[in-house]
Coordinates of C-alpha atoms and ligand atoms in Angstrom, one line a residue:
X641 CA -56.4 4.4 17.1
X642 CA -52.6 3.5 16.8
X643 CA -50.8 3.7 13.5
X644 CA -48.6 1.4 12.8
X645 CA -45.8 1.9 9.7
X646 CA -44.1 -0.6 8.4
X647 CA -40.1 0.4 9.2
X648 CA -38.4 -0.4 5.9
X649 CA -34.7 -0.3 7.2
X650 CA -32.8 -1.1 9.8
X651 CA -30.0 1.8 11.4
X652 CA -26.9 0.9 13.2
X653 CA -25.2 3.4 15.3
X654 CA -21.9 3.3 14.5
X655 CA -19.6 4.3 17.9
X656 CA -21.1 3.3 21.3
X657 CA -19.6 5.9 23.8
X658 CA -21.0 9.3 24.7
X659 CA -21.6 10.8 21.5
X660 CA -23.8 7.7 20.4
X661 CA -25.5 7.7 23.7
X662 CA -26.9 11.6 22.7
X663 CA -27.7 10.1 19.1
X664 CA -29.5 8.0 20.7
X665 CA -31.3 10.4 23.1
X666 CA -32.5 12.8 19.7
X667 CA -33.6 9.8 17.8
X668 CA -36.0 9.1 21.0
X669 CA -37.4 12.5 20.3
X670 CA -37.3 12.1 16.7
X671 CA -40.6 9.8 15.5
X672 CA -40.2 10.6 11.8
X673 CA -37.1 8.6 12.5
X674 CA -38.9 6.3 14.5
X675 CA -41.4 6.1 12.4
X676 CA -39.2 4.8 9.0
X677 CA -35.4 3.6 10.9
X678 CA -35.9 0.5 13.1
X679 CA -32.4 1.0 15.5
X680 CA -30.6 -2.6 15.9
X681 CA -27.5 -1.5 17.9
X682 CA -24.2 0.0 17.9
X683 CA -21.4 -1.2 15.8
X684 CA -18.0 -0.3 18.2
X685 CA -14.2 -1.7 17.4
X686 CA -14.3 -1.5 21.7
X687 CA -17.5 -4.1 21.9
X688 CA -17.4 -3.4 26.0
X689 CA -17.6 0.9 24.9
X690 CA -21.3 0.8 26.1
X691 CA -20.8 -0.5 29.6
X692 CA -20.5 2.7 31.9
X693 CA -23.8 3.6 30.3
X694 CA -26.8 2.0 30.3
X695 CA -28.8 2.0 27.0
X696 CA -31.7 1.0 25.0
X697 CA -29.8 -0.7 22.8
X698 CA -26.9 -3.6 22.5
X699 CA -23.1 -3.2 21.1
X700 CA -24.0 -6.0 18.1
X701 CA -20.5 -6.2 17.4
X702 CA -16.7 -5.1 16.0
X703 CA -18.2 -2.5 12.7
X704 CA -15.5 -5.0 10.5
X705 CA -17.0 -8.1 11.2
X706 CA -20.5 -6.3 10.5
X707 CA -22.2 -7.8 7.8
X708 CA -24.2 -5.5 6.2
X709 CA -27.0 -5.8 3.8
X710 CA -26.8 -3.2 1.6
X711 CA -30.3 -2.3 0.5
X712 CA -31.8 -1.9 3.9
X713 CA -29.4 -1.1 6.3
X714 CA -28.0 2.2 7.3
X715 CA -25.3 3.3 9.6
X716 CA -25.5 7.2 11.4
X717 CA -21.8 8.2 12.8
X718 CA -21.3 8.5 15.9
X719 CA -18.2 9.8 15.8
X720 CA -16.2 12.8 16.7
X721 CA -12.4 13.0 15.9
X722 CA -11.9 13.2 12.3
X723 CA -9.7 10.7 11.9
X724 CA -11.5 8.0 12.8
X725 CA -15.0 8.8 10.7
X726 CA -11.9 9.2 7.8
X727 CA -11.1 5.2 8.7
X728 CA -14.4 3.9 9.0
X729 CA -15.9 5.6 6.1
X730 CA -12.9 4.2 3.9
X731 CA -13.8 0.8 5.6
X732 CA -17.7 0.4 5.1
X733 CA -18.2 2.5 1.5
X734 CA -19.1 0.4 -0.6
X735 CA -20.8 -2.3 2.2
X736 CA -23.2 -0.2 4.1
X737 CA -25.5 3.3 3.3
X738 CA -24.7 6.5 6.0
X739 CA -27.6 8.0 7.3
X740 CA -27.9 12.0 8.0
X741 CA -29.2 12.6 10.7
X742 CA -30.8 16.3 10.8
X743 CA -33.3 17.0 14.5
X744 CA -36.5 18.5 13.4
X745 CA -35.8 21.6 15.0
X746 CA -32.9 22.5 13.2
X747 CA -33.8 26.4 11.7
X748 CA -32.4 25.7 8.2
X749 CA -32.4 28.7 5.6
X750 CA -32.6 29.3 2.1
X751 CA -30.1 27.5 -0.6
X752 CA -28.2 25.5 2.1
X753 CA -26.9 21.3 1.0
X754 CA -26.4 18.6 3.5
X755 CA -23.9 15.4 2.5
X756 CA -24.7 11.9 2.8
X757 CA -23.3 10.4 6.9
X758 CA -23.8 14.1 8.8
X759 CA -25.7 15.0 12.3
X760 CA -26.6 17.7 13.1
X761 CA -27.6 18.0 16.8
X762 CA -30.7 19.7 18.2
X763 CA -31.4 23.4 18.7
X764 CA -28.0 24.3 15.3
X765 CA -28.8 27.4 13.0
X766 CA -27.8 27.4 9.2
X767 CA -28.3 30.4 7.7
X768 CA -28.2 31.0 3.7
X769 CA -26.2 29.8 0.7
X770 CA -24.2 27.1 3.0
X771 CA -22.1 23.8 2.1
X772 CA -22.2 21.4 4.3
X773 CA -20.1 17.9 2.7
X774 CA -20.9 14.1 3.7
X775 CA -19.5 12.7 7.7
X776 CA -20.4 15.9 9.3
X777 CA -20.9 16.4 13.2
X778 CA -22.3 19.9 13.7
X779 CA -23.0 19.4 17.9
X780 CA -25.5 21.2 19.7
X781 CA -26.3 25.0 19.7
X782 CA -24.0 25.8 17.1
X783 CA -24.7 28.7 14.3
X784 CA -23.4 28.5 11.4
X785 CA -23.1 32.0 9.2
X786 CA -24.5 33.1 5.7
X787 CA -22.2 31.4 3.0
X788 CA -19.7 29.6 4.6
X789 CA -18.6 25.5 3.7
X790 CA -18.1 23.0 6.1
X791 CA -16.3 20.4 4.1
X792 CA -15.8 16.0 4.6
X793 CA -15.5 14.9 8.0
X794 CA -15.3 17.9 9.5
X795 CA -16.6 18.0 13.4
X796 CA -18.2 20.9 14.8
X797 CA -19.2 20.4 18.8
X798 CA -21.3 22.5 20.8
X799 CA -22.4 26.7 21.1
X800 CA -19.9 27.0 17.9
X801 CA -20.2 30.3 16.5
X802 CA -18.9 30.9 13.2
X803 CA -19.7 33.5 11.0
X804 CA -20.7 34.6 7.5
X805 CA -18.9 33.6 4.4
X806 CA -16.4 31.2 7.1
X807 CA -14.4 28.1 5.0
X808 CA -14.0 25.4 7.2
X809 CA -11.1 22.6 5.5
X810 CA -11.9 19.1 5.7
X811 CA -11.3 17.0 8.9
X812 CA -11.6 19.7 10.9
X813 CA -12.5 19.7 14.8
X814 CA -13.9 22.7 16.1
X815 CA -14.1 22.9 20.1
X816 CA -17.3 23.6 21.9
X817 CA -18.1 27.5 22.6
X818 CA -15.2 28.3 20.3
X819 CA -16.2 31.5 17.8
X820 CA -14.8 31.9 13.8
X821 CA -15.1 35.6 12.9
X822 CA -16.3 36.2 9.5
X823 CA -14.8 35.7 6.0
X824 CA -11.8 33.2 7.5
X825 CA -9.9 30.0 5.8
X826 CA -10.0 27.3 7.8
X827 CA -7.4 24.2 6.0
X828 CA -7.9 20.5 6.0
X829 CA -7.1 19.0 9.1
X830 CA -6.9 22.1 11.9
X831 CA -8.0 20.9 15.3
X832 CA -9.1 24.3 17.1
X833 CA -9.3 23.7 21.3
X834 CA -12.5 24.8 22.9
X835 CA -13.5 28.5 23.3
X836 CA -11.1 29.6 20.9
X837 CA -11.8 32.7 19.8
X838 CA -10.1 32.4 15.3
X839 CA -9.5 35.7 14.4
X840 CA -7.2 34.7 11.3
X841 CA -6.9 32.1 8.6
X842 CA -5.7 28.7 9.5
X843 CA -3.3 27.2 7.5
X844 CA -4.0 22.7 7.4
X845 CA -2.9 21.0 9.8
X846 CA -2.8 24.3 11.8
X847 CA -4.0 23.0 15.9
X848 CA -4.4 27.1 17.7
X849 CA -5.7 27.5 21.1
X850 CA -7.1 30.8 23.0
X851 CA -8.2 34.1 22.7
X852 CA -7.5 35.4 19.8
X853 CA -6.0 31.6 19.3
X854 CA -2.8 31.3 18.8
X855 CA -0.5 27.9 17.7
X856 CA -0.2 25.3 20.1
X857 CA 3.7 24.8 19.9
X858 CA 3.8 21.2 19.5
X859 CA 3.1 20.5 15.3
X860 CA 0.0 17.5 14.4
X861 CA 1.8 15.0 12.6
X862 CA 0.7 14.8 9.0
X863 CA 0.7 11.1 8.4
X864 CA 2.7 9.4 6.8
X865 CA 2.0 8.4 3.0
X866 CA 4.5 5.3 2.4
X867 CA 6.7 4.2 -0.5
X868 CA 4.9 0.7 -0.6
X869 CA 3.4 -0.3 2.4
X870 CA 1.5 -3.9 3.2
X871 CA -1.4 -4.0 1.7
X872 CA -4.4 -6.6 2.8
X873 CA -7.0 -8.6 1.5
X874 CA -8.8 -9.6 3.6
X875 CA -9.2 -13.3 4.1
X876 CA -5.3 -13.9 5.5
X877 CA -7.2 -13.8 8.9
X878 CA -10.0 -17.2 8.3
X879 CA -6.1 -18.9 6.3
X880 CA -4.1 -17.8 9.6
X881 CA -7.4 -18.8 11.5
X882 CA -6.7 -22.2 9.6
X883 CA -3.4 -22.6 11.0
X884 CA -4.6 -21.5 14.2
X885 CA -8.4 -24.2 14.2
X886 CA -6.2 -27.4 12.6
X887 CA -3.0 -26.9 15.5
X888 CA -0.6 -26.7 12.1
X889 CA 1.6 -23.8 13.5
X890 CA 4.8 -25.7 13.3
X891 CA 6.4 -25.2 10.0
X892 CA 4.8 -27.2 6.9
X893 CA 1.1 -27.7 6.3
X894 CA -1.6 -27.0 4.5
X895 CA -1.1 -23.5 4.2
X896 CA 2.0 -24.3 2.3
X897 CA 0.5 -26.6 0.0
X898 CA -2.2 -25.0 -1.1
X899 CA 0.3 -21.4 -1.1
X900 CA 3.0 -23.2 -3.9
X901 CA -0.5 -24.3 -5.4
X902 CA -1.8 -21.1 -6.6
X903 CA 1.8 -19.5 -7.0
X904 CA 1.9 -22.6 -9.9
X905 CA -1.2 -21.9 -11.0
X906 CA -1.1 -17.8 -11.4
X907 CA 2.7 -18.1 -12.6
X908 CA 2.0 -20.8 -15.1
X909 CA 4.8 -22.8 -14.1
X910 CA 5.0 -26.1 -13.0
X911 CA 7.2 -26.6 -9.9
X912 CA 7.2 -23.5 -7.2
X913 CA 9.3 -24.2 -3.0
X914 CA 7.5 -21.4 -0.8
X915 CA 10.2 -20.5 1.0
X916 CA 11.4 -17.9 3.9
X917 CA 12.6 -15.2 1.6
X918 CA 13.7 -14.2 -1.9
X919 CA 17.3 -14.1 -1.2
X920 CA 16.8 -17.7 0.6
X921 CA 15.7 -18.4 -3.0
X922 CA 18.1 -17.6 -4.7
X923 CA 20.9 -19.0 -2.7
X924 CA 19.1 -22.0 -3.7
X925 CA 18.7 -22.1 -6.7
X926 CA 22.6 -21.2 -7.5
X927 CA 23.4 -23.7 -5.2
X928 CA 20.8 -26.4 -7.2
X929 CA 23.3 -24.7 -10.5
X930 CA 26.5 -26.3 -8.6
X931 CA 27.7 -23.3 -8.2
X932 CA 30.7 -23.7 -5.8
X933 CA 34.1 -21.5 -4.5
X934 CA 35.5 -19.8 -6.8
X935 CA 32.9 -19.1 -9.9
X936 CA 31.9 -16.2 -11.3
X937 CA 27.9 -15.8 -11.6
X938 CA 27.1 -12.4 -13.8
X939 CA 24.3 -10.2 -12.5
X940 CA 22.0 -7.4 -12.7
X941 CA 24.4 -4.4 -11.5
X942 CA 21.1 -1.8 -10.9
X943 CA 19.9 -4.1 -8.1
X944 CA 19.2 -4.8 -3.8
X945 CA 22.2 -6.0 -2.4
X946 CA 19.7 -9.3 -2.4
X947 CA 21.1 -10.1 -6.3
X948 CA 24.2 -10.6 -5.2
X949 CA 25.2 -11.6 -1.3
X950 CA 24.5 -15.2 -2.3
X951 CA 27.2 -15.5 -4.7
X952 CA 28.8 -14.1 -1.9
X953 CA 27.7 -16.7 0.4
X954 CA 29.0 -19.6 -2.0
X955 CA 32.5 -17.5 -2.0
X956 CA 31.5 -17.4 -5.8
X957 CA 32.5 -13.5 -7.4
X958 CA 29.6 -11.5 -8.9
X959 CA 30.5 -10.0 -12.3
X960 CA 28.4 -7.6 -12.9
X961 CA 26.9 -6.0 -16.2
X962 CA 24.8 -2.0 -16.5
X963 CA 21.9 -1.5 -18.0
X964 CA 20.3 -1.4 -20.6
X965 CA 18.6 2.6 -21.2
X966 CA 14.7 1.1 -22.2
X967 CA 14.3 -1.5 -19.2
X968 CA 16.6 -0.1 -17.3
X969 CA 17.9 -3.8 -16.8
X970 CA 20.8 -5.5 -17.9
X971 CA 21.7 -4.8 -21.1
X972 CA 22.1 -7.7 -23.0
X973 CA 24.9 -5.9 -25.9
X974 CA 27.2 -5.3 -22.3
X975 CA 26.3 -8.9 -21.4
X976 CA 27.5 -10.5 -23.8
X977 CA 30.4 -8.5 -23.4
X978 CA 30.9 -9.7 -20.5
X979 CA 30.8 -13.4 -21.3
X980 CA 33.3 -12.5 -24.2
X981 CA 36.0 -11.6 -21.4
X982 CA 34.4 -13.9 -18.7
X983 CA 35.2 -16.6 -21.4
X984 CA 38.7 -15.5 -22.7
X985 CA 40.0 -15.8 -19.5
X986 CA 38.6 -19.3 -19.1
X987 CA 36.3 -18.1 -16.5
X988 CA 32.7 -19.5 -17.8
X989 CA 30.0 -17.7 -15.7
X990 CA 28.2 -20.4 -14.4
X991 CA 24.8 -18.7 -14.3
X992 CA 23.3 -15.5 -15.6
X993 CA 20.7 -13.3 -13.2
X994 CA 19.0 -10.3 -15.0
X995 CA 16.5 -8.5 -12.7
X996 CA 13.1 -7.4 -13.7
X997 CA 14.1 -3.9 -11.8
X998 CA 10.8 -2.0 -9.9
X999 CA 8.5 -4.8 -11.7
X1000 CA 9.8 -3.7 -15.2
X1001 CA 10.1 -7.2 -17.8
X1002 CA 13.9 -7.7 -18.5
X1003 CA 15.0 -7.8 -22.8
X1004 CA 14.6 -11.8 -22.5
X1005 CA 14.8 -12.9 -25.5
X1006 CA 17.6 -11.5 -26.0
X1007 CA 19.0 -12.5 -22.7
X1008 CA 17.8 -15.7 -23.6
X1009 CA 18.9 -16.2 -27.2
X1010 CA 22.4 -15.0 -25.7
X1011 CA 22.7 -17.4 -22.6
X1012 CA 21.0 -20.5 -25.1
X1013 CA 24.2 -19.7 -27.0
X1014 CA 26.2 -19.5 -24.3
X1015 CA 25.0 -22.2 -22.7
X1016 CA 24.6 -20.8 -18.7
X1017 CA 21.5 -21.0 -17.5
X1018 CA 19.3 -18.7 -16.7
X1019 CA 18.1 -17.3 -12.6
X1020 CA 15.4 -14.6 -13.1
X1021 CA 15.0 -12.0 -10.2
X1022 CA 11.3 -11.4 -10.3
X1023 CA 11.6 -9.9 -6.2
X1024 CA 10.1 -7.0 -7.5
X1025 CA 7.6 -8.6 -10.0
X1026 CA 5.0 -11.2 -9.3
X1027 CA 2.3 -9.8 -11.9
X1028 CA 4.8 -8.7 -15.1
X1029 CA 5.3 -10.4 -17.9
X1030 CA 7.5 -10.6 -20.5
X1031 CA 5.6 -12.1 -23.8
X1032 CA 2.5 -13.1 -21.9
X1033 CA 4.6 -15.4 -19.7
X1034 CA 5.2 -14.1 -16.1
X1035 CA 9.1 -13.5 -15.6
X1036 CA 10.4 -15.7 -13.4
X1037 CA 9.9 -18.5 -16.1
X1038 CA 10.8 -17.5 -19.1
X1039 CA 15.0 -18.8 -17.2
X1040 CA 15.3 -22.1 -16.1
X1041 CA 14.8 -20.9 -11.9
X1042 CA 12.8 -17.8 -11.5
X1043 CA 12.5 -16.1 -7.9
X1044 CA 9.6 -14.2 -6.3
X1045 CA 10.0 -12.1 -2.6
X1046 CA 6.7 -12.4 -0.1
X1047 CA 8.2 -9.2 1.5
X1048 CA 6.3 -6.6 3.4
X1049 CA 6.9 -4.1 1.2
X1050 CA 6.7 -6.3 -2.7
X1051 CA 3.2 -6.4 -4.6
X1052 CA 1.7 -9.5 -2.1
X1053 CA 3.5 -9.9 0.9
X1054 CA 3.4 -12.6 3.7
X1055 CA 5.8 -9.8 5.7
X1056 CA 8.2 -12.1 5.4
X1057 CA 9.2 -14.6 2.7
X1058 CA 9.5 -15.5 -0.9
X1059 CA 9.6 -18.8 -3.3
X1060 CA 11.7 -20.8 -6.0
X1061 CA 9.6 -21.4 -9.2
X1062 CA 10.7 -23.9 -12.6
X1063 CA 9.6 -26.2 -15.2
X1064 CA 12.0 -28.7 -13.3
X1065 CA 11.0 -31.0 -11.0
X1066 CA 13.8 -32.3 -10.0
X1067 CA 15.2 -29.0 -9.2
X1068 CA 12.1 -27.8 -6.6
X1069 CA 12.5 -31.3 -5.3
X1070 CA 16.2 -30.5 -4.3
X1071 CA 14.8 -27.6 -3.5
X1072 CA 12.6 -28.1 -1.0
X1073 CA 15.3 -30.8 0.3
X1074 CA 17.3 -28.0 1.6
X1075 CA 16.0 -25.8 2.6
X1076 CA 14.5 -28.8 5.4
X1077 CA 17.8 -28.9 6.6
X1078 CA 18.3 -31.4 3.8
X1079 CA 17.1 -34.6 5.9
X1080 CA 17.3 -37.5 4.3
X1081 CA 14.4 -40.2 4.6
X1082 CA 15.4 -42.5 7.5
X1083 CA 14.5 -43.7 10.9
X1084 CA 16.6 -41.4 12.3
X1085 CA 18.5 -37.9 11.4
X1086 CA 20.5 -38.4 7.9
X1087 CA 22.9 -36.0 6.5
X1088 CA 24.6 -36.6 3.5
X1089 CA 24.6 -32.8 2.4
X1090 CA 24.6 -29.2 3.9
X1091 CA 20.7 -28.4 4.7
X1092 CA 19.3 -24.7 5.0
X1093 CA 16.2 -23.7 7.0
X1094 CA 14.8 -22.1 4.1
X1095 CA 10.7 -23.7 4.4
X1096 CA 8.0 -20.6 5.2
X1097 CA 5.7 -21.7 8.1
X1098 CA 2.0 -22.8 8.3
X1099 CA 0.6 -19.2 9.8
X1100 CA 2.9 -17.1 7.0
X1101 CA 1.9 -18.4 4.3
X1102 CA -1.7 -18.5 5.3
X1103 CA -1.1 -14.2 4.9
X1104 CA -0.1 -15.5 1.3
X1105 CA -3.3 -17.6 0.5
X1106 CA -5.1 -14.5 1.1
X1107 CA -2.8 -12.2 -0.7
X1108 CA -3.0 -14.7 -4.0
X1109 CA -6.3 -14.1 -4.0
X1110 CA -6.0 -9.9 -4.4
X1111 CA -2.9 -10.1 -6.4
X1112 CA -5.5 -9.7 -9.4
X1113 CA -5.9 -6.1 -8.6
X1114 CA -3.1 -5.8 -6.9
X1115 CA -1.6 -5.7 -10.0
X1116 CA -4.4 -2.5 -12.1
X1117 CA -4.0 -0.7 -8.6
X1118 CA 0.1 -0.2 -9.1
X1119 CA -0.1 0.1 -12.8
X1120 CA -3.1 2.9 -12.2
X1121 CA -0.9 4.1 -9.8
X1122 CA 2.1 4.5 -12.5
X1123 CA -0.4 5.7 -15.2
X1124 CA -2.2 8.6 -12.8
X1125 CA 1.9 10.2 -12.0
X1126 CA 2.6 9.9 -15.7
X1127 CA -0.3 11.6 -17.2
X1128 CA -0.4 14.3 -14.6
X1129 CA 3.6 15.0 -14.6
X1130 CA 4.5 13.5 -18.1
X1131 CA 4.0 16.8 -19.3
X1132 CA 6.4 18.4 -17.3
X1133 CA 9.8 18.9 -19.1
X1134 CA 12.6 17.1 -18.1
X1135 CA 11.0 14.7 -16.0
X1136 CA 11.0 10.8 -17.7
X1137 CA 9.9 7.6 -16.8
X1138 CA 10.5 3.9 -16.9
X1139 CA 7.7 3.0 -19.3
X1140 CA 7.7 0.1 -21.7
X1141 CA 10.0 -0.4 -25.1
X1142 CA 7.2 -2.1 -26.3
X1143 CA 3.9 -4.3 -25.7
X1144 CA 6.0 -7.3 -24.8
X1145 CA 6.6 -5.8 -21.6
X1146 CA 4.1 -5.6 -19.6
X1147 CA 5.3 -4.2 -15.6
X1148 CA 3.5 -4.5 -12.7
X1149 CA 4.5 -1.0 -12.0
X1150 CA 5.4 -2.5 -8.2
X1151 CA 7.1 1.3 -7.9
X1152 CA 6.6 4.2 -10.3
X1153 CA 9.9 6.1 -10.8
X1154 CA 10.8 8.9 -12.1
X1155 CA 14.8 10.6 -13.7
X1156 CA 14.7 14.2 -13.3
X1157 CA 16.9 15.4 -15.3
X1158 CA 19.0 18.2 -13.6
X1159 CA 19.9 20.4 -16.3
X1160 CA 16.0 20.8 -17.9
X1161 CA 14.3 20.9 -14.4
X1162 CA 16.9 23.0 -12.4
X1163 CA 16.6 20.7 -10.0
X1164 CA 17.6 17.1 -8.0
X1165 CA 16.4 14.3 -6.5
X1166 CA 17.5 15.2 -3.6
X1167 CA 15.9 18.4 -3.5
X1168 CA 12.8 16.3 -4.3
X1169 CA 12.9 14.6 -1.5
X1170 CA 13.5 16.4 1.1
X1171 CA 10.3 18.5 -0.2
X1172 CA 7.9 15.1 -0.5
X1173 CA 9.4 14.4 3.4
X1174 CA 8.6 17.4 4.9
X1175 CA 5.2 16.5 3.7
X1176 CA 6.0 13.0 5.1
X1177 CA 6.2 11.4 1.9
X1178 CA 8.1 8.2 2.0
X1179 CA 10.2 8.5 -1.3
X1180 CA 13.9 6.3 -2.5
X1181 CA 16.4 7.3 -4.7
X1182 CA 17.4 4.1 -7.0
X1183 CA 19.3 1.0 -5.5
X1184 CA 22.8 2.4 -6.3
X1185 CA 24.4 0.7 -8.1
X1186 CA 26.0 -3.1 -7.4
X1187 CA 29.5 -1.9 -8.7
X1188 CA 29.2 1.4 -6.4
X1189 CA 29.3 -0.3 -3.3
X1190 CA 32.3 -1.0 -0.8
X1191 CA 31.7 -4.1 -0.5
X1192 CA 30.6 -4.9 -3.8
X1193 CA 33.4 -2.7 -5.9
X1194 CA 36.6 -4.8 -6.0
X1195 CA 34.2 -7.7 -8.5
X1196 CA 34.7 -7.3 -12.3
X1197 CA 31.8 -5.2 -13.4
X1198 CA 30.6 -4.4 -17.7
X1199 CA 29.8 -1.0 -17.3
X1200 CA 28.4 1.4 -19.7
X1201 CA 27.1 4.3 -17.9
X1202 CA 23.6 3.4 -17.9
X1203 CA 23.2 3.1 -14.2
X1204 CA 25.3 5.2 -12.7
X1205 CA 23.5 7.6 -15.2
X1206 CA 19.5 6.5 -13.9
X1207 CA 20.7 6.6 -10.2
X1208 CA 22.1 9.8 -10.4
X1209 CA 18.5 11.1 -11.7
X1210 CA 16.1 8.2 -10.5
X1211 CA 13.5 8.8 -7.5
X1212 CA 11.3 5.7 -6.7
X1213 CA 8.0 7.6 -5.3
X1214 CA 5.1 6.2 -3.0
X1215 CA 3.5 3.4 -4.7
X1216 CA 1.1 1.8 -2.6
X1217 CA -2.1 -0.3 -3.7
X1218 CA -3.5 0.6 -0.9
X1219 CA -2.6 4.4 -1.6
X1220 CA -6.4 7.3 -1.5
X1221 CA -7.0 9.1 -4.5
X1222 CA -6.5 12.1 -1.5
X1223 CA -3.0 10.4 -0.7
X1224 CA -1.9 10.9 -4.4
X1225 CA -3.5 14.3 -5.0
X1226 CA -1.0 14.7 -2.1
X1227 CA 2.2 13.5 -3.1
X1228 CA 1.4 14.7 -7.0
X1229 CA 0.6 18.6 -5.4
X1230 CA 4.0 18.3 -3.7
X1231 CA 6.1 17.6 -6.9
X1232 CA 3.9 19.8 -9.5
X1233 CA 4.7 22.4 -6.5
X1234 CA 7.9 21.5 -6.6
X1235 CA 8.5 21.8 -10.5
X1236 CA 6.9 25.5 -10.1
X1237 CA 7.7 27.3 -8.0
Ligands
PLP257 C1 15.9 -7.5 -6.3 C2 15.6 -8.1 -5.4 N1 16.0 -9.1 -5.0 C3 15.6 -10.0 -3.9 C4 15.8 -8.9 -2.3 C5 15.3 -10.2 -2.0 O1 13.7 -10.7 -1.1 P1 13.9 -11.0 -0.1 O2 13.8 -9.5 0.8 O3 12.5 -11.5 -0.3 O4 14.7 -11.3 1.2 C6 15.2 -8.3 -3.4 C7 13.6 -7.5 -2.2 O5 13.9 -7.4 -1.2 C8 15.2 -7.5 -3.9 O6 14.2 -6.7 -3.6

């Protein structure tokens, strides 16, 4: 009589090329597996991957497009390349269960542990006291000796002989027929080519071949850890697709309107005009306040040049003001000294531009009090500070006008873009008008003012809409990076952080920046940057103050020494919201090693 067992779980094989086909054949020989699991098919980023192989199962679609049922669906990782495995596990970890498959004839000794998502092919022998991590692949006929460890994501190909007490790091690849002699330690990400005989320990990222195994002359490039790279939320492509489907490819369209609405809601401001850059937003803000040739505009000196460039576009003079030590932003006392000095020369500044540097709110209460007293409008440069609050108000909404940037490295990005925000309807209406070539309402093309081509496109606004869905998460992630660095580096003598002076400041911590005191540590930011670079980790010095820049050095500046001191000590650390725990640990360990060696 035939016994029919109800199959409870679905299994998808990830990877439809050669290794997937091998796994398919092993499964077909395993009644135990077939009784419990129903193979639904393959998933692969290349949906034609199976074309060259006959198979019982189809490629059902691309890995990221597939909708899994968390309680029912399992995947088998039929991938040999450790880096690809890492990427797939990162993408699917919370969406689906990873199944381990150990062929029934594998000999397993005492005290062997095997992690999830691991595949062990027929004819392997695992001796005693062995620890095999998750997402490991062990191909046909491989032998693993006693007391050995194979760490996460590593792939050991066919007929490899690993002797006793060997330690294999994470994401190591060992080619077929290689031999590893006893007690060898192999560092993470190492590649050992087929047939190699490994007689010596190998540091991480080694690439070896031959008997005895020697280093290849071409080093493996360590994957770069970026300062702040774009981090998509997932919905962006849907909004872009909407634009394509409705043929709203040309400038403006529903994505722009909706993006502006989402900015208005999130910032708690009445009006927003989405533009093609933060620099364009500053330029228009200055025009809206009537800044013209010969006028003066006060701006923070410690900033990116884009804060000052538009002042010069208009033929006006930037007057630079130094920072305060607490927030690193424009110093209220020095600001007032500057205003008094300009007034005494008969030159009343037309605007003040405080900057919320690296997401830290400027000291807005004092700045607004001074600005109101002297009746000078404030343009807040919140390019780096979406999600930062001062006294519970989104920065950029406290002065008369605020500007935001959605440049590629900002907390959210439209690849390039910006916005001008204000509670003043007339100002924002005028900004929209100027940003569309100042075209008057008329049956023909009519212009009475100089216009600009500064609007964002409907496509880029679609990216912005997707990004606005995850802005809260991004703020949490960036702030968590800051807490992580602070907790782990804060005790090193001579390192300090850009910390909020009190709880009226809520920074988004766009970039975590540290100050390194050369006297206390005996080291400089430049040396740390070089050390990080050796590990392919990007970092960046603090903005060089504008009064030190050749292009602005002839303009008036009111200084107190703070920005120069910050510049001499500061380094911005990798702060992306998409950094993995492993990335953060790597940056941290590199910094700790640097300071303790
Ligand atoms: C402080 C500051 N202001 C202005 C800008 C200009 O923004 P965008 O690059 O969008 O023109 C940036 C960023 O690039 C910035 O960091």
